[in-house]
């Protein structure tokens, strides 16, 4: 079917562009591989878990960093570590990279830097979320049209 | 590049040498006695002070002696001159006496009167400078007094100028010199002194002296000299009476001693220096002073006495000289001594300063050296950290590359493209291996690598390593075999991981460079190496020509595969000694083990022999240098970096052994190394079972087998593996012999060996007599000799389907035991063949591919512990994909709860970094729980009926950290391995395979 192959191409292109632009890496591909008949929504499930996690963590960090004095950097650091772990699991490279610099600011107890990083993380995260949601939408369309991802 | 490497290597050697030198230098004399230096200095100063005092004293004493000599000579000189002058005067008086006697008495009438005498004496006074004056007194007897008084016209007076009282005798002065004219007519006998003098003079006939007294005129101290004048000529030896009788008068003179001496001294040099006293010492207890003052301050310490002889035998005089002033301080001596002292002091100080300087310089040197070492260590640490970081950073993109390549390979590619992609993937993997190796080596060089000492089973590790390479060797048709001497203890203490690494390196190398023949790993005690060498010597003596046997036109060697090996020590001729040696000692083994166990350590000799391309002679001396390969073409042909052997060498040295090799180009190489392991004493059961105990089934104990193999070395290897299973083994060199052995058995009603199984080597089977064996078997069966037909199994490195069919037709069992042999694999095959125990799939030594992983993990229940929801989900997803049943826990505590015994989990994947309770802590607690349970269980149940394994759930760490330090810590707290996060298939397989492969057989 013309529409199917078109959708398929679109999907593949988009997926490749995500790789290309460095939003996701090999790990995301691995995740996609893990998805099979037994767990058809594996990637979406993991991704939504990730988004939830992210939002929670970002809120946590934002709250912690709002304190004018006595910012609990340990707590922030723990959150960043979590975020880093999740992002590397899902293959969100850019988020992960921001997390790495975020951690170094945390270690240096640099509130300004932390706030800047938090902004970046939030930005990267929402960007990624958009991208992935688009990808999932494409995937659904593809599946609905009767195509397969592979 | 190579040169650089070499230099750095040399550099580190140089540093080591320096260090050694440094420690040696530390024991120089100065360094060793540094605490004594100030004391030495003090001692030196004291000695020198003493010495200079001594010098001073000596010089001073010399001075004193000289001074004394000077004094005595001066004194003597004065005394002599005084004496001379005196005697001159005395002589003159004597002459005067003679004059008087001649002219006054012999002439008649007298030719001398007062006037003449005065005139004469005045004119001759210059002759007697010492005499103040002379006078002549006539002897007058009392009876003649009146006559005499009348004659002269005056009365005789006493000294007091009174008219003299009557006496026996008188001595009135009749002539006198003008200077003493006042004594005329005075009776000399009236003075006590003079009287005594007169009496003594006339008795002796010599000049006599009075004791000193104040002279009347001058008040100078003086003496009176009296000389007798005789009237008639005396006989030659007159008696005293005759003398007295003949005495006519007395000539006397007053000696002014004081002026005499004064004059005399005035004439001599050095008058100022000395004080002269003249004494009359007739009475030694009361010396009378004649000249000089009694109480004079002078140098009382030093005086010289000189005798004076004034010609009066009755009186004694002496001259005493002393210095005017005390001996002056001897400046010369003082200065000399002082200068000497100062010079010595300076010399001492210079020496001391030099010593201190040397010490300081040496200290500085040591300090610098230490700093240098520290700096180097810091440098190494830094570079290691750098390497770790870099490798981490490289791994991440490399994973991307590899992942992409894997993706690429999954797509439709032309064969060229596929080839390119595959090559790229292989290279990427090689790069990651290289990074790990570099990291390893950096760590060894930094000395950070610590070997652990845990009990482990050497044989099962060797089996594991061999199984890794089985696929490759089988593809190349290279025989891979391992043989461990019986005397090597079942369990040794050491670092199994590193030992495995060494073996893997060596075997890997061998596999890489070997295209035909065999690779043979042999382990025995290092002490056994000697008999082997001896044996070698023996064969040489017996004529070394039997080394190669001519079989079917090709030179055939008695090695494992028949190919020539570089080190002939591994050929059968010596090998059989080893085996025979073991057998002969078998009976004595009980004693032996007791004796052996006395020693704490056991040194193993491991050799890896291959029949590969060998190492070119020129490259042989740099084999162990990092990044050195035989030549640059090697890496092109065979891959690899050449760092492996250098790591191996480091590891072997860390294990207290050394590595060497013998290699002949185009023949092969034999690498041998020794390593020291601890002996395990009566290992507790739980410990032995812990991780890598040999989980071999015991179902085969007591079975009997015949191995048919034409090659004795290979037969010995087969026997070794069977023996481990408890099977009694006989070796037959050909099928025929085996058959006849069986046949004999049959006829003698099984009194001898009744084989349960016959293992036939493929080569032996193919060498022509295939029919005969089965024929015989059939024969036995029909004759009913055999109660149970022995099973026949083929041993092969690889086998084609056609051959397999043929074998089946010939009566062999379906299952062929594929080489390389491993005890567990052999056991599995035998299970199948003999139908003992549970039937299990035997040949699962195909270690790659997700299908294998699937088979491994399928149905396993696995617990994933991670606080990160996403991670947990991903890990679970990955494991589920391979068919595992996954449960999740979000914290260490939750995991502990789930793992409360008894549980049904087969494995646990544990994140390390978790809040509250991290992975290490959780693992520790789990292990503690398990060991408690195990103790209870072992206490309660008989060991035999206990569940085979104990509670020991494999725990694998999940970490993103690739640094080995983390890995070490994982092992330390009781984890069994680790997988990198995110999961990679191969990595996962390697980690999981370790304990899921061994399990099925043992899990019966």
mmCIF file of C-alpha atoms in Angstrom, chain B residues 400-519:
data_model
loop_
_atom_site.group_PDB
_atom_site.id
_atom_site.type_symbol
_atom_site.label_atom_id
_atom_site.label_comp_id
_atom_site.label_asym_id
_atom_site.label_seq_id
_atom_site.Cartn_x
_atom_site.Cartn_y
_atom_site.Cartn_z
ATOM 1 C CA UNK B 400 26.665 3.811 19.573
ATOM 2 C CA UNK B 401 28.866 2.741 16.703
ATOM 3 C CA UNK B 402 28.475 -0.903 17.498
ATOM 4 C CA UNK B 403 24.752 -0.558 17.929
ATOM 5 C CA UNK B 404 24.434 1.219 14.641
ATOM 6 C CA UNK B 405 26.555 -1.408 12.996
ATOM 7 C CA UNK B 406 24.371 -4.104 14.459
ATOM 8 C CA UNK B 407 21.363 -2.265 13.140
ATOM 9 C CA UNK B 408 23.046 -1.915 9.809
ATOM 10 C CA UNK B 409 23.798 -5.599 9.686
ATOM 11 C CA UNK B 410 20.149 -6.313 10.323
ATOM 12 C CA UNK B 411 19.185 -4.467 7.180
ATOM 13 C CA UNK B 412 19.416 -5.713 3.646
ATOM 14 C CA UNK B 413 22.994 -5.305 2.564
ATOM 15 C CA UNK B 414 25.003 -6.404 -0.384
ATOM 16 C CA UNK B 415 27.713 -8.875 0.501
ATOM 17 C CA UNK B 416 30.459 -6.240 0.200
ATOM 18 C CA UNK B 417 28.551 -3.846 2.375
ATOM 19 C CA UNK B 418 27.951 -6.570 4.886
ATOM 20 C CA UNK B 419 31.606 -7.378 4.862
ATOM 21 C CA UNK B 420 32.499 -3.749 5.494
ATOM 22 C CA UNK B 421 30.034 -3.455 8.295
ATOM 23 C CA UNK B 422 31.176 -6.691 9.888
ATOM 24 C CA UNK B 423 34.772 -5.627 9.700
ATOM 25 C CA UNK B 424 33.848 -2.345 11.326
ATOM 26 C CA UNK B 425 32.040 -4.177 14.078
ATOM 27 C CA UNK B 426 34.927 -6.517 14.701
ATOM 28 C CA UNK B 427 37.271 -3.556 14.861
ATOM 29 C CA UNK B 428 35.024 -1.770 17.298
ATOM 30 C CA UNK B 429 34.901 -4.781 19.547
ATOM 31 C CA UNK B 430 38.648 -5.121 19.329
ATOM 32 C CA UNK B 431 38.958 -1.484 20.315
ATOM 33 C CA UNK B 432 36.880 -2.013 23.412
ATOM 34 C CA UNK B 433 38.913 -5.063 24.315
ATOM 35 C CA UNK B 434 42.052 -3.043 23.831
ATOM 36 C CA UNK B 435 40.788 -0.315 26.093
ATOM 37 C CA UNK B 436 40.070 -2.828 28.795
ATOM 38 C CA UNK B 437 43.490 -4.338 28.385
ATOM 39 C CA UNK B 438 45.214 -0.988 28.504
ATOM 40 C CA UNK B 439 43.268 -0.240 31.610
ATOM 41 C CA UNK B 440 44.379 -3.529 33.071
ATOM 42 C CA UNK B 441 47.964 -2.903 32.309
ATOM 43 C CA UNK B 442 47.868 0.625 33.615
ATOM 44 C CA UNK B 443 46.465 -0.766 36.773
ATOM 45 C CA UNK B 444 49.141 -3.388 37.107
ATOM 46 C CA UNK B 445 51.835 -0.823 36.550
ATOM 47 C CA UNK B 446 50.310 1.458 39.105
ATOM 48 C CA UNK B 447 50.458 -1.445 41.500
ATOM 49 C CA UNK B 448 46.785 -1.077 42.115
ATOM 50 C CA UNK B 449 46.024 -4.579 41.078
ATOM 51 C CA UNK B 450 45.573 -6.784 44.075
ATOM 52 C CA UNK B 451 45.161 -10.453 43.705
ATOM 53 C CA UNK B 452 42.526 -12.038 45.780
ATOM 54 C CA UNK B 453 43.022 -15.325 47.524
ATOM 55 C CA UNK B 454 39.917 -17.388 47.386
ATOM 56 C CA UNK B 455 39.670 -21.109 47.035
ATOM 57 C CA UNK B 456 38.875 -22.169 43.533
ATOM 58 C CA UNK B 457 38.874 -25.223 41.386
ATOM 59 C CA UNK B 458 41.635 -25.016 38.880
ATOM 60 C CA UNK B 459 40.310 -27.825 36.713
ATOM 61 C CA UNK B 460 36.903 -26.324 36.199
ATOM 62 C CA UNK B 461 38.458 -23.012 35.279
ATOM 63 C CA UNK B 462 40.604 -24.716 32.689
ATOM 64 C CA UNK B 463 37.492 -26.465 31.376
ATOM 65 C CA UNK B 464 35.706 -23.145 31.157
ATOM 66 C CA UNK B 465 38.517 -21.499 29.258
ATOM 67 C CA UNK B 466 38.751 -24.372 26.851
ATOM 68 C CA UNK B 467 35.058 -24.293 26.201
ATOM 69 C CA UNK B 468 35.427 -20.644 25.253
ATOM 70 C CA UNK B 469 37.788 -21.584 22.493
ATOM 71 C CA UNK B 470 36.174 -24.845 21.545
ATOM 72 C CA UNK B 471 34.189 -23.314 18.737
ATOM 73 C CA UNK B 472 37.177 -21.677 17.125
ATOM 74 C CA UNK B 473 39.453 -24.651 17.506
ATOM 75 C CA UNK B 474 36.822 -26.972 16.139
ATOM 76 C CA UNK B 475 36.421 -24.764 13.097
ATOM 77 C CA UNK B 476 40.129 -24.879 12.502
ATOM 78 C CA UNK B 477 40.284 -28.601 13.218
ATOM 79 C CA UNK B 478 42.821 -28.030 15.924
ATOM 80 C CA UNK B 479 42.739 -30.319 18.877
ATOM 81 C CA UNK B 480 42.370 -28.561 22.166
ATOM 82 C CA UNK B 481 43.100 -30.503 25.313
ATOM 83 C CA UNK B 482 43.867 -30.013 28.926
ATOM 84 C CA UNK B 483 45.613 -32.248 31.356
ATOM 85 C CA UNK B 484 46.004 -31.661 35.056
ATOM 86 C CA UNK B 485 48.270 -33.825 37.100
ATOM 87 C CA UNK B 486 46.577 -35.780 39.873
ATOM 88 C CA UNK B 487 48.894 -34.281 42.360
ATOM 89 C CA UNK B 488 47.588 -30.822 41.801
ATOM 90 C CA UNK B 489 45.166 -30.229 44.653
ATOM 91 C CA UNK B 490 41.502 -30.062 43.752
ATOM 92 C CA UNK B 491 41.146 -26.689 45.366
ATOM 93 C CA UNK B 492 43.824 -24.063 45.523
ATOM 94 C CA UNK B 493 43.784 -20.566 46.890
ATOM 95 C CA UNK B 494 44.459 -17.759 44.523
ATOM 96 C CA UNK B 495 42.841 -15.368 42.142
ATOM 97 C CA UNK B 496 40.649 -17.408 39.821
ATOM 98 C CA UNK B 497 39.796 -14.419 37.655
ATOM 99 C CA UNK B 498 43.412 -13.571 36.968
ATOM 100 C CA UNK B 499 44.377 -17.167 36.482
ATOM 101 C CA UNK B 500 41.607 -17.459 33.972
ATOM 102 C CA UNK B 501 42.874 -14.327 32.296
ATOM 103 C CA UNK B 502 46.355 -15.746 31.947
ATOM 104 C CA UNK B 503 45.141 -19.015 30.536
ATOM 105 C CA UNK B 504 42.715 -17.253 28.238
ATOM 106 C CA UNK B 505 45.473 -15.030 26.946
ATOM 107 C CA UNK B 506 47.856 -17.858 26.268
ATOM 108 C CA UNK B 507 45.304 -20.197 24.793
ATOM 109 C CA UNK B 508 43.791 -17.366 22.817
ATOM 110 C CA UNK B 509 47.167 -16.594 21.356
ATOM 111 C CA UNK B 510 47.769 -20.203 20.544
ATOM 112 C CA UNK B 511 44.381 -20.558 18.904
ATOM 113 C CA UNK B 512 45.045 -17.455 16.887
ATOM 114 C CA UNK B 513 48.342 -18.661 15.509
ATOM 115 C CA UNK B 514 47.631 -22.345 15.093
ATOM 116 C CA UNK B 515 46.155 -23.748 11.903
ATOM 117 C CA UNK B 516 46.775 -27.411 12.412
ATOM 118 C CA UNK B 517 47.775 -29.847 15.090
ATOM 119 C CA UNK B 518 46.934 -29.188 18.655
ATOM 120 C CA UNK B 519 46.900 -26.880 21.629
#
